[in-house]
Amino acid sequence: MRAAEVRTPGEPPVAAERDAPAAGDGRVLVDVLAAPITPLDLLCASGRSYFGVPATPYVPGVQGVGRTGDGRTVWFPTAAGMAPGDGSMAATVAVPAEDLVALPDGADGARGADAVVVAAAGLSAVAALMALTWRGELAAGEQVVVLGAGGVVGQAAVQLARAAGARRVVAAARSASARERAVAAGADAVVALDTDDAGVLTERLLAAGDGPSDLVLDPLFGTPAVAATRSLRPGGRLVNLGSAAGEAATFDSATLRSRSLRVLGYTNNELTAAQRSDAVTRVAAAVADGTLAVAHETVPLDDVTAAWSRQAAGDASGRIVLIP
Ligand SMILES: NC(=O)c1ccc[n+]([C@@H]2O[C@H](COP(=O)([O-])OP(=O)(O)OC[C@H]3O[C@@H](n4cnc5c(N)ncnc54)[C@H](OP(=O)(O)O)[C@@H]3O)[C@@H](O)[C@H]2O)c1
């Protein structure tokens, strides 16, 4: 079968011919319809993740959408790059039966390209959903700031915050194209993250809101997170789930203690299988009913090397989804 293969950590995978996996040991064969190239795939294959250097060669891809032999269209996770074993960037993958999540009507690919959108949204949308509603305790009527709003997490957060009843969603993003994606996702106001001056960014966030905000969804950390804490109301929350803008952020004590703020961390890895399955189902339902979509492009699996490099360089027009 055709598959992408990481041969050397830190180098893009190449398309190759590999033996097809076998079912058994509780594993079910899934014919892959769509496999996204995500930040986690890039991180794991770099050999610099906290999972360590992966054994090579291996097939990357921590998630995908495919079809089982009995005709179900399913979303599935894999541990590729985090533990020994192969991932989703292949014609066929063997997945533990209990990890499969059947897609609801309308998101099952039978009616068109929705399976691709579910794959593009995937665990990034799960993270946005659970960081907002579970860790962030978003309540109807609240004002939400979404940092990094042009990324997949950010685009999903803008739409999911709105669907959860947020009264106003303020988006913040670095590039002009990212800000365009945030507008397309339905943000009420968009702030440019084009300076390292936290004071300036705080003023912009406050001006874009209708007052101090209740909740910040933060895939960036660094200066944008510092600025965003200063735009929160007393008792406000910031949920961090990534560090695209920096591994460190220097918060001032006066801001945190004077407003009794909560700065929280979030990882999908903490979800139980049931929570993850429920969240994927909700994401897929939102895709099916048209309330969730994220910018993406499709690329044939055989072109994985160039696609991987473009995704890593930030040159893609959205999430790249490989089609075997
Ligand atoms: N904790 C979890 O469970 C979890 C789950 C999913 C994702 N994540 C993390 O969340 C982050 C976002 O994921 P994603 O799927 O949305 O990634 P993505 O689609 O690749 O988007 C990344 C976004 O980050 C922005 N960005 C990168 N560097 C930046 C900087 N220095 N300042 C401001 N913006 C910057 C980019 O903006 P431009 O478009 O302007 O370049 C891009 O829009 C990643 O770090 C990912 O690892 C965490």
Tab-separated table of C-alpha atoms and ligand atoms in Angstrom:
chain	number	residue	atom	x	y	z
A	1	MET	CA	0.000	0.000	0.000
A	2	ARG	CA	1.034	3.647	-0.361
A	3	ALA	CA	2.040	5.424	2.811
A	4	ALA	CA	4.037	8.386	4.050
A	5	GLU	CA	7.189	7.328	5.844
A	6	VAL	CA	9.337	9.319	8.273
A	7	ARG	CA	12.815	7.904	7.826
A	8	THR	CA	14.879	10.468	9.714
A	9	PRO	CA	13.554	12.581	12.604
A	10	GLY	CA	13.598	16.226	11.581
A	11	GLU	CA	13.158	15.485	7.870
A	12	PRO	CA	9.838	15.432	5.979
A	13	PRO	CA	8.301	12.025	5.232
A	14	VAL	CA	8.444	10.468	1.779
A	15	ALA	CA	5.736	8.523	-0.051
A	16	ALA	CA	6.655	4.839	-0.160
A	17	GLU	CA	5.313	1.351	-0.730
A	18	ARG	CA	4.747	-0.532	2.563
A	19	ASP	CA	3.119	-3.764	3.680
A	20	ALA	CA	-0.542	-3.241	4.588
A	21	PRO	CA	-1.255	-3.684	8.328
A	22	ALA	CA	-3.173	-6.706	9.633
A	23	ALA	CA	-6.322	-6.729	11.752
A	24	GLY	CA	-6.414	-8.681	15.013
A	25	ASP	CA	-5.606	-8.084	18.693
A	26	GLY	CA	-8.706	-5.913	18.895
A	27	ARG	CA	-7.591	-3.836	15.934
A	28	VAL	CA	-9.853	-3.016	13.009
A	29	LEU	CA	-8.688	-2.131	9.509
A	30	VAL	CA	-9.706	1.338	8.336
A	31	ASP	CA	-9.336	2.530	4.741
A	32	VAL	CA	-8.205	6.115	5.125
A	33	LEU	CA	-10.254	8.847	3.407
A	34	ALA	CA	-8.469	11.883	4.825
A	35	ALA	CA	-5.443	12.482	7.074
A	36	PRO	CA	-4.481	16.005	8.220
A	37	ILE	CA	-0.916	17.247	8.755
A	38	THR	CA	-1.123	18.836	12.219
A	39	PRO	CA	1.311	20.700	14.499
A	40	LEU	CA	1.487	17.561	16.678
A	41	ASP	CA	2.582	15.452	13.682
A	42	LEU	CA	5.312	17.974	12.869
A	43	LEU	CA	6.436	18.121	16.518
A	44	CYS	CA	6.557	14.338	16.990
A	45	ALA	CA	8.486	13.778	13.761
A	46	SER	CA	10.981	16.509	14.666
A	47	GLY	CA	12.388	14.287	17.411
A	48	ARG	CA	12.228	17.307	19.756
A	49	SER	CA	8.894	16.559	21.421
A	50	TYR	CA	8.507	15.527	25.046
A	51	PHE	CA	7.625	12.070	23.711
A	52	GLY	CA	11.280	11.646	22.707
A	53	VAL	CA	12.855	10.647	19.392
A	54	PRO	CA	10.501	8.288	17.511
A	55	ALA	CA	11.758	4.946	16.221
A	56	THR	CA	12.060	5.122	12.427
A	57	PRO	CA	10.843	4.394	9.866
A	58	TYR	CA	7.234	5.021	10.853
A	59	VAL	CA	4.024	6.252	9.220
A	60	PRO	CA	3.060	9.650	10.752
A	61	GLY	CA	-0.472	10.902	11.370
A	62	VAL	CA	-2.093	11.126	14.805
A	63	GLN	CA	-5.660	11.178	13.461
A	64	GLY	CA	-7.782	10.683	10.381
A	65	VAL	CA	-11.150	9.819	8.894
A	66	GLY	CA	-11.748	6.537	7.088
A	67	ARG	CA	-14.111	3.701	6.337
A	68	THR	CA	-14.280	0.304	8.039
A	69	GLY	CA	-14.910	-2.962	6.238
A	70	ASP	CA	-18.515	-2.977	7.491
A	71	GLY	CA	-19.163	0.390	5.829
A	72	ARG	CA	-18.955	2.785	8.787
A	73	THR	CA	-17.276	6.163	8.294
A	74	VAL	CA	-15.182	6.824	11.383
A	75	TRP	CA	-12.804	9.326	12.932
A	76	PHE	CA	-9.814	7.640	14.560
A	77	PRO	CA	-6.745	8.611	16.620
A	78	THR	CA	-3.309	6.980	16.569
A	79	ALA	CA	-0.213	7.325	18.762
A	80	ALA	CA	2.159	7.668	15.782
A	81	GLY	CA	5.320	9.517	16.779
A	82	MET	CA	4.397	9.350	20.475
A	83	ALA	CA	4.663	5.573	20.820
A	84	PRO	CA	5.801	2.777	18.476
A	85	GLY	CA	3.336	2.085	15.660
A	86	ASP	CA	2.027	3.613	12.467
A	87	GLY	CA	-0.381	6.470	11.848
A	88	SER	CA	-3.027	7.772	9.491
A	89	MET	CA	-0.982	8.919	6.460
A	90	ALA	CA	-1.458	5.637	4.600
A	91	ALA	CA	-4.027	3.846	2.483
A	92	THR	CA	-4.953	1.584	5.408
A	93	VAL	CA	-4.405	1.699	9.156
A	94	ALA	CA	-5.152	-0.776	11.973
A	95	VAL	CA	-6.912	0.955	14.899
A	96	PRO	CA	-8.117	-0.409	18.269
A	97	ALA	CA	-11.877	-0.928	17.845
A	98	GLU	CA	-12.660	1.063	21.008
A	99	ASP	CA	-10.906	4.161	19.592
A	100	LEU	CA	-13.171	4.450	16.532
A	101	VAL	CA	-15.770	7.243	16.575
A	102	ALA	CA	-18.612	6.745	14.079
A	103	LEU	CA	-19.449	9.999	12.311
A	104	PRO	CA	-23.020	11.285	12.476
A	105	ASP	CA	-25.195	11.577	9.371
A	106	GLY	CA	-24.062	14.413	7.171
A	107	ALA	CA	-20.468	14.244	8.389
A	108	ASP	CA	-19.896	10.709	7.170
A	109	GLY	CA	-18.582	11.568	3.753
A	110	ALA	CA	-21.466	9.853	2.012
A	111	ARG	CA	-22.836	13.209	0.906
A	112	GLY	CA	-19.611	14.841	-0.187
A	113	ALA	CA	-16.508	16.333	1.316
A	114	ASP	CA	-17.560	16.650	4.965
A	115	ALA	CA	-15.251	13.814	5.985
A	116	VAL	CA	-12.367	16.016	4.822
A	117	VAL	CA	-13.616	18.950	6.944
A	118	VAL	CA	-13.960	16.685	9.990
A	119	ALA	CA	-10.376	15.513	9.396
A	120	ALA	CA	-9.181	19.124	9.004
A	121	ALA	CA	-10.913	20.226	12.216
A	122	GLY	CA	-10.130	17.037	14.169
A	123	LEU	CA	-8.344	17.254	17.497
A	124	SER	CA	-7.661	20.979	17.047
A	125	ALA	CA	-11.421	21.599	17.164
A	126	VAL	CA	-11.750	19.132	20.048
A	127	ALA	CA	-9.148	21.174	21.937
A	128	ALA	CA	-10.979	24.420	21.156
A	129	LEU	CA	-14.305	22.956	22.272
A	130	MET	CA	-13.079	21.411	25.512
A	131	ALA	CA	-10.768	24.286	26.447
A	132	LEU	CA	-13.669	26.712	26.045
A	133	THR	CA	-16.501	24.756	27.595
A	134	TRP	CA	-14.886	22.250	29.997
A	135	ARG	CA	-11.663	23.837	31.260
A	136	GLY	CA	-12.790	27.423	30.533
A	137	GLU	CA	-16.376	26.983	31.786
A	138	LEU	CA	-17.741	29.310	29.090
A	139	ALA	CA	-21.200	30.588	29.996
A	140	ALA	CA	-23.783	32.044	27.632
A	141	GLY	CA	-23.528	35.826	27.402
A	142	GLU	CA	-19.786	36.003	28.045
A	143	GLN	CA	-17.215	37.858	25.948
A	144	VAL	CA	-14.418	35.634	24.630
A	145	VAL	CA	-10.983	36.565	23.281
A	146	VAL	CA	-9.497	34.034	20.859
A	147	LEU	CA	-5.747	34.405	20.322
A	148	GLY	CA	-4.158	32.870	17.199
A	149	ALA	CA	-7.602	32.998	15.657
A	150	GLY	CA	-6.395	32.224	12.110
A	151	GLY	CA	-5.152	28.741	13.059
A	152	VAL	CA	-7.404	25.699	13.136
A	153	VAL	CA	-7.781	25.845	16.937
A	154	GLY	CA	-8.569	29.547	16.665
A	155	GLN	CA	-11.054	29.331	13.791
A	156	ALA	CA	-12.872	26.518	15.578
A	157	ALA	CA	-12.857	28.445	18.867
A	158	VAL	CA	-14.448	31.501	17.266
A	159	GLN	CA	-17.294	29.416	15.837
A	160	LEU	CA	-17.737	27.140	18.860
A	161	ALA	CA	-17.745	30.077	21.306
A	162	ARG	CA	-20.501	31.686	19.250
A	163	ALA	CA	-22.460	28.409	19.157
A	164	ALA	CA	-22.090	28.132	22.964
A	165	GLY	CA	-23.782	31.523	23.356
A	166	ALA	CA	-20.885	33.968	23.698
A	167	ARG	CA	-22.207	37.529	23.367
A	168	ARG	CA	-19.076	38.785	21.593
A	169	VAL	CA	-15.981	37.088	20.180
A	170	VAL	CA	-12.807	39.161	19.820
A	171	ALA	CA	-10.193	37.503	17.593
A	172	ALA	CA	-6.472	38.278	17.551
A	173	ALA	CA	-4.056	37.048	14.908
A	174	ARG	CA	-0.627	37.794	13.543
A	175	SER	CA	-0.785	37.790	9.728
A	176	ALA	CA	-3.309	39.527	7.474
A	177	SER	CA	-4.391	36.152	6.064
A	178	ALA	CA	-4.943	34.785	9.582
A	179	ARG	CA	-7.100	37.815	10.394
A	180	GLU	CA	-9.112	37.177	7.224
A	181	ARG	CA	-9.739	33.588	8.372
A	182	ALA	CA	-10.871	34.890	11.765
A	183	VAL	CA	-13.355	37.226	10.075
A	184	ALA	CA	-14.600	34.370	7.897
A	185	ALA	CA	-15.071	32.309	11.071
A	186	GLY	CA	-17.426	35.005	12.368
A	187	ALA	CA	-15.369	37.090	14.813
A	188	ASP	CA	-17.075	40.337	15.887
A	189	ALA	CA	-13.767	42.232	15.958
A	190	VAL	CA	-10.215	41.392	14.955
A	191	VAL	CA	-6.999	42.660	16.557
A	192	ALA	CA	-3.567	42.560	14.887
A	193	LEU	CA	-0.816	40.803	16.855
A	194	ASP	CA	1.929	42.724	15.063
A	195	THR	CA	3.832	44.161	18.030
A	196	ASP	CA	5.649	42.776	21.070
A	197	ASP	CA	4.394	45.684	23.181
A	198	ALA	CA	1.987	44.056	25.647
A	199	GLY	CA	0.576	47.445	26.647
A	200	VAL	CA	-0.386	48.261	23.065
A	201	LEU	CA	-1.970	44.837	22.583
A	202	THR	CA	-3.980	45.210	25.798
A	203	GLU	CA	-5.331	48.569	24.616
A	204	ARG	CA	-6.325	47.011	21.283
A	205	LEU	CA	-8.070	44.061	22.958
A	206	LEU	CA	-9.986	46.368	25.305
A	207	ALA	CA	-10.996	48.647	22.420
A	208	ALA	CA	-12.212	45.657	20.377
A	209	GLY	CA	-14.376	44.386	23.245
A	210	ASP	CA	-17.478	45.953	24.737
A	211	GLY	CA	-15.675	45.987	28.095
A	212	PRO	CA	-13.254	43.620	29.844
A	213	SER	CA	-13.511	40.011	28.667
A	214	ASP	CA	-14.539	36.910	30.590
A	215	LEU	CA	-12.453	34.206	28.924
A	216	VAL	CA	-9.306	33.996	26.763
A	217	LEU	CA	-8.605	30.970	24.563
A	218	ASP	CA	-4.821	30.951	24.125
A	219	PRO	CA	-2.879	28.697	21.732
A	220	LEU	CA	0.007	31.225	21.640
A	221	PHE	CA	1.320	32.100	25.154
A	222	GLY	CA	4.164	34.720	25.195
A	223	THR	CA	3.337	38.420	24.890
A	224	PRO	CA	-0.217	37.930	23.495
A	225	ALA	CA	-1.157	35.925	26.607
A	226	VAL	CA	0.322	38.569	28.919
A	227	ALA	CA	-1.657	41.293	27.127
A	228	ALA	CA	-4.823	39.234	27.181
A	229	THR	CA	-4.736	38.694	30.970
A	230	ARG	CA	-4.750	42.478	31.352
A	231	SER	CA	-7.963	42.676	29.300
A	232	LEU	CA	-9.861	40.287	31.611
A	233	ARG	CA	-12.544	41.223	34.123
A	234	PRO	CA	-12.215	40.289	37.813
A	235	GLY	CA	-12.554	36.499	38.046
A	236	GLY	CA	-11.718	36.083	34.353
A	237	ARG	CA	-10.002	32.987	32.959
A	238	LEU	CA	-7.232	32.337	30.415
A	239	VAL	CA	-6.896	28.791	29.091
A	240	ASN	CA	-3.538	28.018	27.498
A	241	LEU	CA	-3.235	25.116	25.089
A	242	GLY	CA	-0.187	25.945	23.016
A	243	SER	CA	2.968	28.029	22.775
A	244	ALA	CA	3.169	29.137	19.136
A	245	ALA	CA	4.324	32.635	20.198
A	246	GLY	CA	6.606	31.609	23.059
A	247	GLU	CA	7.380	28.960	25.678
A	248	ALA	CA	7.430	31.587	28.430
A	249	ALA	CA	5.224	34.496	29.458
A	250	THR	CA	5.895	36.987	32.249
A	251	PHE	CA	2.631	37.757	34.032
A	252	ASP	CA	2.534	40.563	36.560
A	253	SER	CA	1.330	39.617	39.983
A	254	ALA	CA	-0.730	42.794	40.344
A	255	THR	CA	-2.849	41.834	37.319
A	256	LEU	CA	-3.439	38.280	38.524
A	257	ARG	CA	-4.120	38.958	42.196
A	258	SER	CA	-6.006	42.239	41.886
A	259	ARG	CA	-8.605	40.520	39.690
A	260	SER	CA	-8.417	36.988	41.114
A	261	LEU	CA	-7.666	35.702	37.608
A	262	ARG	CA	-7.326	32.040	36.734
A	263	VAL	CA	-4.568	30.988	34.296
A	264	LEU	CA	-5.250	27.394	33.279
A	265	GLY	CA	-3.582	24.756	31.120
A	266	TYR	CA	-5.317	22.341	28.771
A	267	THR	CA	-4.253	19.213	26.868
A	268	ASN	CA	-6.322	16.769	24.823
A	269	ASN	CA	-4.144	14.020	26.317
A	270	GLU	CA	-5.975	14.431	29.623
A	271	LEU	CA	-9.375	13.594	28.115
A	272	THR	CA	-10.846	10.197	28.861
A	273	ALA	CA	-11.700	8.083	25.810
A	274	ALA	CA	-15.379	8.818	26.460
A	275	GLN	CA	-14.783	12.587	26.654
A	276	ARG	CA	-12.750	12.528	23.466
A	277	SER	CA	-15.321	10.443	21.623
A	278	ASP	CA	-18.135	12.757	22.765
A	279	ALA	CA	-16.155	15.853	21.729
A	280	VAL	CA	-15.331	14.404	18.278
A	281	THR	CA	-19.018	13.581	17.829
A	282	ARG	CA	-19.982	17.160	18.720
A	283	VAL	CA	-17.337	18.559	16.344
A	284	ALA	CA	-18.551	16.286	13.530
A	285	ALA	CA	-22.178	17.269	14.207
A	286	ALA	CA	-21.205	20.952	14.009
A	287	VAL	CA	-19.481	20.292	10.675
A	288	ALA	CA	-22.558	18.426	9.435
A	289	ASP	CA	-24.979	21.217	10.406
A	290	GLY	CA	-22.748	23.887	8.901
A	291	THR	CA	-21.828	25.715	12.121
A	292	LEU	CA	-18.175	24.641	11.951
A	293	ALA	CA	-15.733	24.801	9.058
A	294	VAL	CA	-12.005	25.495	8.940
A	295	ALA	CA	-9.756	26.609	6.085
A	296	HIS	CA	-8.085	23.607	4.495
A	297	GLU	CA	-6.705	22.221	1.258
A	298	THR	CA	-6.487	18.654	-0.007
A	299	VAL	CA	-3.289	17.120	-1.377
A	300	PRO	CA	-2.671	13.604	-2.766
A	301	LEU	CA	-0.780	11.369	-0.307
A	302	ASP	CA	1.980	10.884	-2.865
A	303	ASP	CA	2.787	14.617	-2.587
A	304	VAL	CA	3.339	14.395	1.171
A	305	THR	CA	6.937	15.646	1.197
A	306	ALA	CA	6.193	19.071	-0.298
A	307	ALA	CA	2.905	19.354	1.601
A	308	TRP	CA	4.604	18.602	4.922
A	309	SER	CA	7.267	21.248	4.278
A	310	ARG	CA	4.632	23.855	3.344
A	311	GLN	CA	2.592	23.109	6.481
A	312	ALA	CA	5.732	23.328	8.629
A	313	ALA	CA	6.741	26.644	7.038
A	314	GLY	CA	3.253	28.128	7.505
A	315	ASP	CA	2.876	28.462	3.714
A	316	ALA	CA	-0.381	26.500	3.424
A	317	SER	CA	-3.707	28.279	2.988
A	318	GLY	CA	-5.108	26.254	5.901
A	319	ARG	CA	-4.840	22.733	7.273
A	320	ILE	CA	-3.439	20.387	4.608
A	321	VAL	CA	-5.418	17.155	4.424
A	322	LEU	CA	-3.775	14.211	2.634
A	323	ILE	CA	-5.974	12.038	0.448
A	324	PRO	CA	-4.649	8.469	-0.107
B	1	LIG	N1	-3.227	21.343	24.091
B	1	LIG	C1	-3.778	20.625	23.131
B	1	LIG	O1	-4.405	19.596	23.386
B	1	LIG	C2	-3.678	21.097	21.716
B	1	LIG	C3	-4.483	20.541	20.730
B	1	LIG	C4	-4.387	21.035	19.430
B	1	LIG	C5	-3.443	22.032	19.157
B	1	LIG	N2	-2.661	22.514	20.158
B	1	LIG	C6	-1.650	23.565	19.907
B	1	LIG	O2	-2.316	24.768	19.604
B	1	LIG	C7	-1.507	25.519	18.705
B	1	LIG	C8	-2.353	25.916	17.495
B	1	LIG	O3	-2.762	24.723	16.827
B	1	LIG	P1	-3.493	24.838	15.425
B	1	LIG	O4	-3.960	23.484	15.090
B	1	LIG	O5	-4.432	25.969	15.429
B	1	LIG	O6	-2.240	25.224	14.505
B	1	LIG	P2	-2.237	25.920	13.074
B	1	LIG	O7	-3.525	25.690	12.386
B	1	LIG	O8	-0.977	25.515	12.428
B	1	LIG	O9	-2.201	27.475	13.406
B	1	LIG	C9	-1.153	28.036	14.093
B	1	LIG	C10	-1.450	29.523	14.183
B	1	LIG	O10	-0.510	30.070	15.098
B	1	LIG	C11	-0.171	31.332	14.628
B	1	LIG	N3	1.167	31.699	15.103
B	1	LIG	C12	2.307	30.991	14.962
B	1	LIG	N4	3.318	31.663	15.542
B	1	LIG	C13	2.789	32.804	16.028
B	1	LIG	C14	3.322	33.917	16.719
B	1	LIG	N5	4.628	33.974	17.039
B	1	LIG	N6	2.506	34.935	17.069
B	1	LIG	C15	1.204	34.889	16.760
B	1	LIG	N7	0.618	33.858	16.079
B	1	LIG	C16	1.427	32.838	15.731
B	1	LIG	C17	-0.181	31.254	13.121
B	1	LIG	O11	-0.483	32.529	12.658
B	1	LIG	P3	-0.200	33.015	11.151
B	1	LIG	O12	-1.303	32.381	10.330
B	1	LIG	O13	-0.307	34.481	11.251
B	1	LIG	O14	1.155	32.504	10.787
B	1	LIG	C18	-1.308	30.243	12.856
B	1	LIG	O15	-2.518	30.900	12.545
B	1	LIG	C19	-0.318	24.648	18.341
B	1	LIG	O16	0.781	25.064	19.132
B	1	LIG	C20	-0.752	23.267	18.722
B	1	LIG	O17	0.333	22.448	19.082
B	1	LIG	C21	-2.759	22.073	21.421
